Tab-separated table of N, CA and C in Angstrom:
chain	number	residue	atom	x	y	z
A	1	UNK	N	0.817	-1.186	-0.005
A	1	UNK	CA	0.016	0.004	0.037
A	1	UNK	C	0.900	1.237	0.005
A	2	UNK	N	0.473	2.278	-0.666
A	2	UNK	CA	1.217	3.494	-0.750
A	2	UNK	C	1.201	4.283	0.533
A	3	UNK	N	2.436	4.501	1.090
A	3	UNK	CA	2.533	5.244	2.334
A	3	UNK	C	2.173	6.717	2.205
A	4	UNK	N	2.204	7.230	0.988
A	4	UNK	CA	1.863	8.658	0.757
A	4	UNK	C	0.391	8.876	0.571
A	5	UNK	N	-0.403	7.808	0.574
A	5	UNK	CA	-1.812	7.869	0.342
A	5	UNK	C	-2.449	8.726	1.461
A	6	UNK	N	-3.558	9.370	1.126
A	6	UNK	CA	-4.245	10.195	2.114
A	6	UNK	C	-5.498	9.405	2.578
A	7	UNK	N	-5.649	9.327	3.879
A	7	UNK	CA	-6.834	8.724	4.467
A	7	UNK	C	-7.876	9.801	4.783
A	8	UNK	N	-9.108	9.523	4.456
A	8	UNK	CA	-10.182	10.442	4.847
A	8	UNK	C	-10.974	9.777	5.970
A	9	UNK	N	-11.032	10.429	7.054
A	9	UNK	CA	-11.662	9.858	8.247
A	9	UNK	C	-12.742	10.772	8.831
A	10	UNK	N	-13.800	10.131	9.305
A	10	UNK	CA	-14.764	10.836	10.121
A	10	UNK	C	-14.286	10.694	11.558
A	11	UNK	N	-14.080	11.819	12.272
A	11	UNK	CA	-13.577	11.726	13.613
A	11	UNK	C	-14.714	12.003	14.597
A	12	UNK	N	-14.633	11.357	15.738
A	12	UNK	CA	-15.665	11.496	16.760
A	12	UNK	C	-15.078	11.265	18.117
A	13	UNK	N	-15.788	11.757	19.139
A	13	UNK	CA	-15.293	11.636	20.542
A	13	UNK	C	-16.125	10.639	21.309
A	14	UNK	N	-15.387	9.935	22.222
A	14	UNK	CA	-15.962	9.156	23.256
A	14	UNK	C	-15.149	9.547	24.504
A	15	UNK	N	-15.845	10.066	25.524
A	15	UNK	CA	-15.121	10.597	26.713
A	15	UNK	C	-14.165	11.680	26.217
A	16	UNK	N	-12.893	11.635	26.526
A	16	UNK	CA	-11.926	12.650	26.065
A	16	UNK	C	-11.065	12.130	24.945
A	17	UNK	N	-11.347	10.931	24.446
A	17	UNK	CA	-10.556	10.366	23.402
A	17	UNK	C	-11.190	10.594	22.035
A	18	UNK	N	-10.327	10.799	21.037
A	18	UNK	CA	-10.791	11.071	19.692
A	18	UNK	C	-10.547	9.846	18.820
A	19	UNK	N	-11.564	9.409	18.084
A	19	UNK	CA	-11.494	8.205	17.261
A	19	UNK	C	-11.772	8.601	15.822
A	20	UNK	N	-11.358	7.733	14.929
A	20	UNK	CA	-11.620	7.970	13.471
A	20	UNK	C	-12.016	6.682	12.821
A	21	UNK	N	-12.891	6.781	11.840
A	21	UNK	CA	-13.272	5.647	10.965
A	21	UNK	C	-13.217	6.099	9.548
A	22	UNK	N	-12.927	5.145	8.657
A	22	UNK	CA	-12.804	5.464	7.247
A	22	UNK	C	-14.105	6.064	6.724
A	23	UNK	N	-13.985	7.179	6.037
A	23	UNK	CA	-15.194	7.875	5.573
A	23	UNK	C	-15.983	6.991	4.564
A	24	UNK	N	-15.304	6.118	3.902
A	24	UNK	CA	-15.973	5.264	2.893
A	24	UNK	C	-16.972	4.305	3.557
A	25	UNK	N	-16.800	3.997	4.856
A	25	UNK	CA	-17.703	3.096	5.571
A	25	UNK	C	-18.903	3.867	6.165
A	26	UNK	N	-18.816	5.177	6.207
A	26	UNK	CA	-19.907	5.963	6.819
A	26	UNK	C	-20.959	6.289	5.790
A	27	UNK	N	-22.193	5.944	6.095
A	27	UNK	CA	-23.291	6.256	5.229
A	27	UNK	C	-23.880	7.635	5.559
A	28	UNK	N	-24.049	7.900	6.789
A	28	UNK	CA	-24.557	9.227	7.154
A	28	UNK	C	-24.380	9.422	8.654
A	29	UNK	N	-24.565	10.676	9.086
A	29	UNK	CA	-24.462	11.015	10.514
A	29	UNK	C	-25.731	11.754	10.875
A	30	UNK	N	-26.373	11.273	11.982
A	30	UNK	CA	-27.687	11.817	12.338
A	30	UNK	C	-27.648	12.310	13.799
A	31	UNK	N	-28.507	13.298	14.100
A	31	UNK	CA	-28.713	13.674	15.480
A	31	UNK	C	-29.440	12.512	16.153
A	32	UNK	N	-29.471	12.578	17.499
A	32	UNK	CA	-30.152	11.506	18.252
A	32	UNK	C	-31.622	11.534	17.869
A	33	UNK	N	-32.227	10.408	17.853
A	33	UNK	CA	-33.662	10.279	17.612
A	33	UNK	C	-34.200	9.232	18.517
A	34	UNK	N	-35.495	9.046	18.534
A	34	UNK	CA	-36.116	8.051	19.409
A	34	UNK	C	-35.627	6.682	19.002
A	35	UNK	N	-35.184	5.996	20.042
A	35	UNK	CA	-34.723	4.601	19.881
A	35	UNK	C	-35.728	3.640	20.511
A	36	UNK	N	-36.194	2.708	19.723
A	36	UNK	CA	-37.095	1.723	20.280
A	36	UNK	C	-36.295	0.549	20.885
A	37	UNK	N	-36.509	0.325	22.207
A	37	UNK	CA	-35.781	-0.719	22.878
A	37	UNK	C	-36.294	-2.100	22.405
A	38	UNK	N	-35.399	-3.035	22.366
A	38	UNK	CA	-35.739	-4.408	21.982
A	38	UNK	C	-35.281	-5.295	23.161
A	39	UNK	N	-36.209	-6.125	23.698
A	39	UNK	CA	-35.806	-6.994	24.815
A	39	UNK	C	-34.874	-8.108	24.368
A	40	UNK	N	-34.109	-8.580	25.306
A	40	UNK	CA	-33.213	-9.718	25.100
A	40	UNK	C	-32.139	-9.500	24.047
A	41	UNK	N	-31.608	-8.254	23.958
A	41	UNK	CA	-30.580	-7.941	23.077
A	41	UNK	C	-29.302	-7.727	23.854
A	42	UNK	N	-28.137	-7.783	23.280
A	42	UNK	CA	-26.898	-7.540	24.051
A	42	UNK	C	-26.961	-6.144	24.729
A	43	UNK	N	-26.260	-6.045	25.861
A	43	UNK	CA	-26.282	-4.786	26.679
A	43	UNK	C	-25.873	-3.561	25.890
A	44	UNK	N	-25.005	-3.715	24.917
A	44	UNK	CA	-24.494	-2.584	24.171
A	44	UNK	C	-25.449	-2.142	23.060
A	45	UNK	N	-26.510	-2.960	22.871
A	45	UNK	CA	-27.521	-2.577	21.831
A	45	UNK	C	-28.599	-1.726	22.492
A	46	UNK	N	-28.730	-0.521	21.960
A	46	UNK	CA	-29.668	0.454	22.481
A	46	UNK	C	-31.088	0.146	21.973
A	47	UNK	N	-31.198	-0.440	20.811
A	47	UNK	CA	-32.530	-0.723	20.238
A	47	UNK	C	-32.432	-0.568	18.732
A	48	UNK	N	-33.537	-0.076	18.140
A	48	UNK	CA	-33.586	0.134	16.698
A	48	UNK	C	-34.189	1.500	16.401
A	49	UNK	N	-33.870	2.022	15.229
A	49	UNK	CA	-34.488	3.280	14.766
A	49	UNK	C	-35.102	2.987	13.391
A	50	UNK	N	-36.058	3.796	13.042
A	50	UNK	CA	-36.658	3.732	11.690
A	50	UNK	C	-36.052	4.864	10.896
A	51	UNK	N	-35.099	4.589	10.055
A	51	UNK	CA	-34.457	5.577	9.257
A	51	UNK	C	-34.989	5.501	7.836
A	52	UNK	N	-35.941	6.415	7.544
A	52	UNK	CA	-36.574	6.470	6.264
A	52	UNK	C	-37.097	5.104	5.813
A	53	UNK	N	-37.754	4.431	6.737
A	53	UNK	CA	-38.384	3.154	6.370
A	53	UNK	C	-37.507	1.954	6.567
A	54	UNK	N	-36.237	2.159	6.916
A	54	UNK	CA	-35.319	1.054	7.138
A	54	UNK	C	-35.071	0.931	8.641
A	55	UNK	N	-35.195	-0.308	9.180
A	55	UNK	CA	-34.965	-0.517	10.567
A	55	UNK	C	-33.458	-0.856	10.799
A	56	UNK	N	-32.851	0.028	11.660
A	56	UNK	CA	-31.396	-0.076	11.854
A	56	UNK	C	-31.079	-0.311	13.339
A	57	UNK	N	-30.344	-1.402	13.676
A	57	UNK	CA	-29.885	-1.565	15.033
A	57	UNK	C	-28.984	-0.441	15.485
A	58	UNK	N	-29.070	-0.017	16.742
A	58	UNK	CA	-28.273	1.050	17.244
A	58	UNK	C	-27.379	0.534	18.362
A	59	UNK	N	-26.090	0.738	18.249
A	59	UNK	CA	-25.077	0.233	19.165
A	59	UNK	C	-24.539	1.442	19.925
A	60	UNK	N	-24.488	1.325	21.284
A	60	UNK	CA	-23.853	2.404	22.110
A	60	UNK	C	-22.359	2.083	22.123
A	61	UNK	N	-21.612	2.810	21.375
A	61	UNK	CA	-20.173	2.523	21.251
A	61	UNK	C	-19.452	2.685	22.643
A	62	UNK	N	-19.977	3.583	23.467
A	62	UNK	CA	-19.416	3.744	24.828
A	62	UNK	C	-19.533	2.405	25.561
A	63	UNK	N	-20.658	1.789	25.576
A	63	UNK	CA	-20.867	0.553	26.292
A	63	UNK	C	-20.021	-0.558	25.643
A	64	UNK	N	-20.053	-0.607	24.338
A	64	UNK	CA	-19.313	-1.671	23.618
A	64	UNK	C	-17.836	-1.644	23.864
A	65	UNK	N	-17.232	-0.438	24.009
A	65	UNK	CA	-15.811	-0.306	24.140
A	65	UNK	C	-15.413	-0.170	25.647
A	66	UNK	N	-16.392	-0.276	26.603
A	66	UNK	CA	-16.080	-0.294	27.945
A	66	UNK	C	-15.971	1.055	28.668
A	67	UNK	N	-16.465	2.100	28.006
A	67	UNK	CA	-16.527	3.409	28.676
A	67	UNK	C	-17.754	3.459	29.555
A	68	UNK	N	-17.714	4.361	30.565
A	68	UNK	CA	-18.871	4.541	31.444
A	68	UNK	C	-20.022	5.159	30.607
A	69	UNK	N	-21.246	4.817	31.026
A	69	UNK	CA	-22.407	5.398	30.323
A	69	UNK	C	-22.506	6.904	30.542
A	70	UNK	N	-23.096	7.604	29.648
A	70	UNK	CA	-23.280	9.041	29.738
A	70	UNK	C	-24.630	9.349	29.139
A	71	UNK	N	-25.363	10.306	29.757
A	71	UNK	CA	-26.604	10.732	29.213
A	71	UNK	C	-26.406	11.358	27.843
A	72	UNK	N	-27.310	11.095	26.929
A	72	UNK	CA	-27.211	11.722	25.601
A	72	UNK	C	-27.490	13.236	25.752
A	73	UNK	N	-26.837	14.016	24.955
A	73	UNK	CA	-27.110	15.465	24.908
A	73	UNK	C	-27.218	15.940	23.479
A	74	UNK	N	-27.227	17.246	23.277
A	74	UNK	CA	-27.490	17.762	21.911
A	74	UNK	C	-26.263	17.529	21.018
A	75	UNK	N	-25.111	17.182	21.543
A	75	UNK	CA	-23.942	16.908	20.742
A	75	UNK	C	-23.912	15.400	20.300
A	76	UNK	N	-24.677	14.598	20.988
A	76	UNK	CA	-24.679	13.106	20.706
A	76	UNK	C	-25.127	12.868	19.225
A	77	UNK	N	-24.447	11.984	18.607
A	77	UNK	CA	-24.748	11.621	17.195
A	77	UNK	C	-24.824	10.142	16.949
A	78	UNK	N	-25.531	9.774	15.895
A	78	UNK	CA	-25.561	8.403	15.456
A	78	UNK	C	-24.824	8.321	14.125
A	79	UNK	N	-23.756	7.584	14.093
A	79	UNK	CA	-22.997	7.404	12.838
A	79	UNK	C	-23.516	6.108	12.189
A	80	UNK	N	-24.077	6.196	10.998
A	80	UNK	CA	-24.646	5.000	10.312
A	80	UNK	C	-23.534	4.424	9.437
A	81	UNK	N	-23.229	3.147	9.645
A	81	UNK	CA	-22.111	2.522	8.951
A	81	UNK	C	-22.570	1.184	8.464
A	82	UNK	N	-22.032	0.751	7.309
A	82	UNK	CA	-22.295	-0.642	6.814
A	82	UNK	C	-21.083	-1.462	7.070
A	83	UNK	N	-21.320	-2.585	7.760
A	83	UNK	CA	-20.224	-3.477	8.044
A	83	UNK	C	-20.615	-4.888	7.463
A	84	UNK	N	-19.937	-5.275	6.460
A	84	UNK	CA	-20.200	-6.588	5.831
A	84	UNK	C	-21.667	-6.812	5.504
A	85	UNK	N	-22.293	-5.832	4.935
A	85	UNK	CA	-23.672	-5.944	4.508
A	85	UNK	C	-24.707	-5.646	5.573
A	86	UNK	N	-24.258	-5.370	6.823
A	86	UNK	CA	-25.160	-5.029	7.914
A	86	UNK	C	-25.074	-3.532	8.174
A	87	UNK	N	-26.231	-2.849	8.111
A	87	UNK	CA	-26.221	-1.415	8.389
A	87	UNK	C	-26.504	-1.222	9.843
A	88	UNK	N	-25.598	-0.481	10.537
A	88	UNK	CA	-25.701	-0.250	11.995
A	88	UNK	C	-25.549	1.255	12.283
A	89	UNK	N	-26.133	1.617	13.412
A	89	UNK	CA	-25.924	2.985	13.851
A	89	UNK	C	-25.070	2.882	15.140
A	90	UNK	N	-24.037	3.750	15.257
A	90	UNK	CA	-23.188	3.764	16.433
A	90	UNK	C	-23.420	5.120	17.111
A	91	UNK	N	-23.793	5.052	18.394
A	91	UNK	CA	-23.945	6.285	19.188
A	91	UNK	C	-22.628	6.691	19.693
A	92	UNK	N	-22.270	7.983	19.417
A	92	UNK	CA	-20.983	8.535	19.885
A	92	UNK	C	-21.281	9.876	20.568
A	93	UNK	N	-20.364	10.353	21.390
A	93	UNK	CA	-20.567	11.614	22.151
A	93	UNK	C	-20.771	12.787	21.248
A	94	UNK	N	-19.888	12.895	20.209
A	94	UNK	CA	-19.993	13.973	19.251
A	94	UNK	C	-19.186	13.614	18.031
A	95	UNK	N	-19.519	14.215	16.900
A	95	UNK	CA	-18.725	14.066	15.688
A	95	UNK	C	-17.963	15.348	15.508
A	96	UNK	N	-16.642	15.191	15.286
A	96	UNK	CA	-15.741	16.338	15.241
A	96	UNK	C	-15.630	16.915	13.829
A	97	UNK	N	-15.085	16.124	12.916
A	97	UNK	CA	-14.790	16.646	11.607
A	97	UNK	C	-14.464	15.507	10.627
A	98	UNK	N	-14.319	15.899	9.375
A	98	UNK	CA	-13.793	14.961	8.360
A	98	UNK	C	-12.376	15.389	8.225
A	99	UNK	N	-11.445	14.449	8.349
A	99	UNK	CA	-10.075	14.772	8.436
A	99	UNK	C	-9.302	14.009	7.369
A	100	UNK	N	-8.355	14.648	6.749
A	100	UNK	CA	-7.524	14.037	5.717
A	100	UNK	C	-6.085	13.916	6.316
A	101	UNK	N	-5.576	12.730	6.484
A	101	UNK	CA	-4.258	12.584	6.984
A	101	UNK	C	-3.438	11.599	6.141
A	102	UNK	N	-2.129	11.837	6.064
A	102	UNK	CA	-1.323	10.889	5.286
A	102	UNK	C	-1.220	9.562	5.978
A	103	UNK	N	-1.275	8.460	5.232
A	103	UNK	CA	-1.213	7.141	5.820
A	103	UNK	C	0.067	6.944	6.601
A	104	UNK	N	1.148	7.607	6.200
A	104	UNK	CA	2.431	7.359	6.904
A	104	UNK	C	2.444	8.058	8.257
A	105	UNK	N	1.394	8.747	8.685
A	105	UNK	CA	1.373	9.266	10.077
A	105	UNK	C	0.672	8.321	11.017
A	106	UNK	N	0.201	7.180	10.464
A	106	UNK	CA	-0.496	6.170	11.266
A	106	UNK	C	0.552	5.144	11.757
A	107	UNK	N	0.558	4.898	13.070
A	107	UNK	CA	1.397	3.904	13.675
A	107	UNK	C	0.585	2.726	14.200
A	108	UNK	N	1.200	1.528	14.288
A	108	UNK	CA	0.481	0.418	14.887
A	108	UNK	C	0.124	0.745	16.319
A	109	UNK	N	-0.994	0.213	16.819
A	109	UNK	CA	-1.405	0.547	18.186
A	109	UNK	C	-0.557	-0.154	19.252
A	110	UNK	N	-0.398	0.471	20.428
A	110	UNK	CA	0.170	-0.266	21.550
A	110	UNK	C	-0.877	-1.311	21.981
A	111	UNK	N	-0.491	-2.219	22.861
A	111	UNK	CA	-1.365	-3.354	23.194
A	111	UNK	C	-2.652	-2.848	23.851
A	112	UNK	N	-2.566	-1.837	24.729
A	112	UNK	CA	-3.807	-1.291	25.274
A	112	UNK	C	-3.684	0.228	25.171
A	113	UNK	N	-4.775	0.847	24.712
A	113	UNK	CA	-4.754	2.285	24.504
A	113	UNK	C	-6.120	2.865	24.871
A	114	UNK	N	-6.129	3.892	25.673
A	114	UNK	CA	-7.360	4.587	26.034
A	114	UNK	C	-8.360	3.656	26.678
A	115	UNK	N	-7.934	2.560	27.324
A	115	UNK	CA	-8.811	1.658	27.961
A	115	UNK	C	-9.480	0.718	26.980
A	116	UNK	N	-9.092	0.772	25.711
A	116	UNK	CA	-9.714	-0.043	24.706
A	116	UNK	C	-8.711	-1.099	24.251
A	117	UNK	N	-9.168	-2.398	24.175
A	117	UNK	CA	-8.273	-3.387	23.713
A	117	UNK	C	-7.848	-3.159	22.296
A	118	UNK	N	-6.619	-3.499	21.970
A	118	UNK	CA	-6.105	-3.051	20.671
A	118	UNK	C	-6.620	-3.867	19.492
A	119	UNK	N	-7.346	-4.980	19.729
A	119	UNK	CA	-7.925	-5.725	18.622
A	119	UNK	C	-8.813	-4.823	17.740
A	120	UNK	N	-9.488	-3.885	18.310
A	120	UNK	CA	-10.362	-2.998	17.612
A	120	UNK	C	-9.665	-1.878	16.898
A	121	UNK	N	-8.359	-1.723	17.207
A	121	UNK	CA	-7.702	-0.536	16.765
A	121	UNK	C	-6.777	-0.794	15.555
A	122	UNK	N	-7.035	-0.064	14.510
A	122	UNK	CA	-6.240	-0.230	13.286
A	122	UNK	C	-4.891	0.474	13.389
A	123	UNK	N	-4.824	1.594	14.141
A	123	UNK	CA	-3.640	2.318	14.312
A	123	UNK	C	-3.859	3.593	15.091
A	124	UNK	N	-2.770	4.322	15.284
A	124	UNK	CA	-2.905	5.617	15.999
A	124	UNK	C	-2.358	6.674	15.067
A	125	UNK	N	-3.158	7.684	14.795
A	125	UNK	CA	-2.765	8.745	13.908
A	125	UNK	C	-2.111	9.870	14.752
A	126	UNK	N	-0.939	10.312	14.329
A	126	UNK	CA	-0.190	11.390	15.003
A	126	UNK	C	-0.565	12.721	14.284
A	127	UNK	N	-1.317	13.510	14.941
A	127	UNK	CA	-1.643	14.830	14.396
A	127	UNK	C	-0.823	15.852	15.108
A	128	UNK	N	-0.876	17.097	14.663
A	128	UNK	CA	0.005	18.136	15.254
A	128	UNK	C	-0.088	18.210	16.773
A	129	UNK	N	-1.327	18.286	17.255
A	129	UNK	CA	-1.517	18.516	18.721
A	129	UNK	C	-2.242	17.426	19.441
A	130	UNK	N	-2.474	16.334	18.773
A	130	UNK	CA	-3.220	15.276	19.418
A	130	UNK	C	-3.083	13.938	18.702
A	131	UNK	N	-3.576	12.866	19.346
A	131	UNK	CA	-3.525	11.540	18.742
A	131	UNK	C	-4.963	11.174	18.382
A	132	UNK	N	-5.069	10.388	17.339
A	132	UNK	CA	-6.348	9.900	16.838
A	132	UNK	C	-6.335	8.419	16.764
A	133	UNK	N	-7.288	7.735	17.396
A	133	UNK	CA	-7.362	6.335	17.404
A	133	UNK	C	-8.234	5.819	16.212
A	134	UNK	N	-7.667	5.068	15.332
A	134	UNK	CA	-8.424	4.578	14.187
A	134	UNK	C	-9.064	3.227	14.543
A	135	UNK	N	-10.390	3.237	14.573
A	135	UNK	CA	-11.125	2.010	14.921
A	135	UNK	C	-11.354	1.120	13.702
A	136	UNK	N	-11.182	-0.158	13.891
A	136	UNK	CA	-11.525	-1.169	12.866
A	136	UNK	C	-12.816	-1.765	13.325
A	137	UNK	N	-13.947	-1.199	12.837
A	137	UNK	CA	-15.227	-1.557	13.387
A	137	UNK	C	-15.608	-3.022	13.139
A	138	UNK	N	-15.059	-3.595	12.083
A	138	UNK	CA	-15.355	-5.026	11.818
A	138	UNK	C	-14.900	-5.892	13.009
A	139	UNK	N	-13.938	-5.448	13.735
A	139	UNK	CA	-13.374	-6.326	14.834
A	139	UNK	C	-13.977	-5.942	16.181
A	140	UNK	N	-14.882	-5.000	16.205
A	140	UNK	CA	-15.485	-4.593	17.469
A	140	UNK	C	-16.372	-5.695	18.036
A	141	UNK	N	-16.988	-6.480	17.131
A	141	UNK	CA	-17.956	-7.501	17.603
A	141	UNK	C	-17.338	-8.890	17.453
A	142	UNK	N	-17.704	-9.790	18.393
A	142	UNK	CA	-17.375	-11.213	18.291
A	142	UNK	C	-18.365	-11.843	17.275
A	143	UNK	N	-18.082	-13.042	16.843
A	143	UNK	CA	-18.982	-13.697	15.886
A	143	UNK	C	-20.404	-13.857	16.448
A	144	UNK	N	-20.521	-14.231	17.708
A	144	UNK	CA	-21.849	-14.439	18.315
A	144	UNK	C	-22.550	-13.056	18.436
A	145	UNK	N	-21.814	-11.987	18.786
A	145	UNK	CA	-22.470	-10.698	18.855
A	145	UNK	C	-22.926	-10.260	17.479
A	146	UNK	N	-22.161	-10.553	16.433
A	146	UNK	CA	-22.527	-10.210	15.067
A	146	UNK	C	-23.802	-10.952	14.675
A	147	UNK	N	-23.939	-12.214	15.018
A	147	UNK	CA	-25.145	-12.971	14.696
A	147	UNK	C	-26.347	-12.400	15.379
A	148	UNK	N	-26.186	-11.981	16.668
A	148	UNK	CA	-27.225	-11.378	17.404
A	148	UNK	C	-27.706	-10.076	16.726
A	149	UNK	N	-26.804	-9.308	16.251
A	149	UNK	CA	-27.146	-8.031	15.532
A	149	UNK	C	-27.817	-8.341	14.235
A	150	UNK	N	-27.365	-9.400	13.520
A	150	UNK	CA	-27.988	-9.740	12.240
A	150	UNK	C	-29.461	-10.092	12.426
A	151	UNK	N	-29.754	-10.714	13.566
A	151	UNK	CA	-31.142	-11.070	13.839
A	151	UNK	C	-31.990	-9.828	13.989
A	152	UNK	N	-31.428	-8.789	14.606
A	152	UNK	CA	-32.150	-7.531	14.782
A	152	UNK	C	-32.356	-6.855	13.433
A	153	UNK	N	-31.371	-7.000	12.567
A	153	UNK	CA	-31.359	-6.276	11.305
A	153	UNK	C	-32.069	-7.076	10.238
A	154	UNK	N	-33.307	-7.445	10.479
A	154	UNK	CA	-34.092	-8.229	9.526
A	154	UNK	C	-34.932	-7.287	8.655
A	155	UNK	N	-34.332	-6.702	7.666
A	155	UNK	CA	-35.073	-5.805	6.802
A	155	UNK	C	-35.514	-6.503	5.567
């Protein structure tokens, strides 16, 4: 892969940490909306939303990555992402910006960073005044968690 390539990332915050995901995986970013709870779903699953006629499971990324819960506020956003054919919404504290950074500024992750196990982390981006954690969302879920989410996503 070309080290001079530019990555385009959607950046967002959880707690005081800044994360990024590849913009090509992001379908849209929405303000918080009413979430319908679904019984007997994993604890990190908030429920489902009706997004223009399509039912989408909503995942609280704070819960999934082990951060403490926080009440939603007007900065809270839902990032809609497609992972291997499953459309999901991830609740994040806030969405910061779309960022373009050279791939060669990304370093492999240390074994544990920001309280998050490194299996989920693609790398750490070194920016001028801060670090950006690149999440590999495909690895956030175990196989059994993914099957549970697929059952919710019966469109």
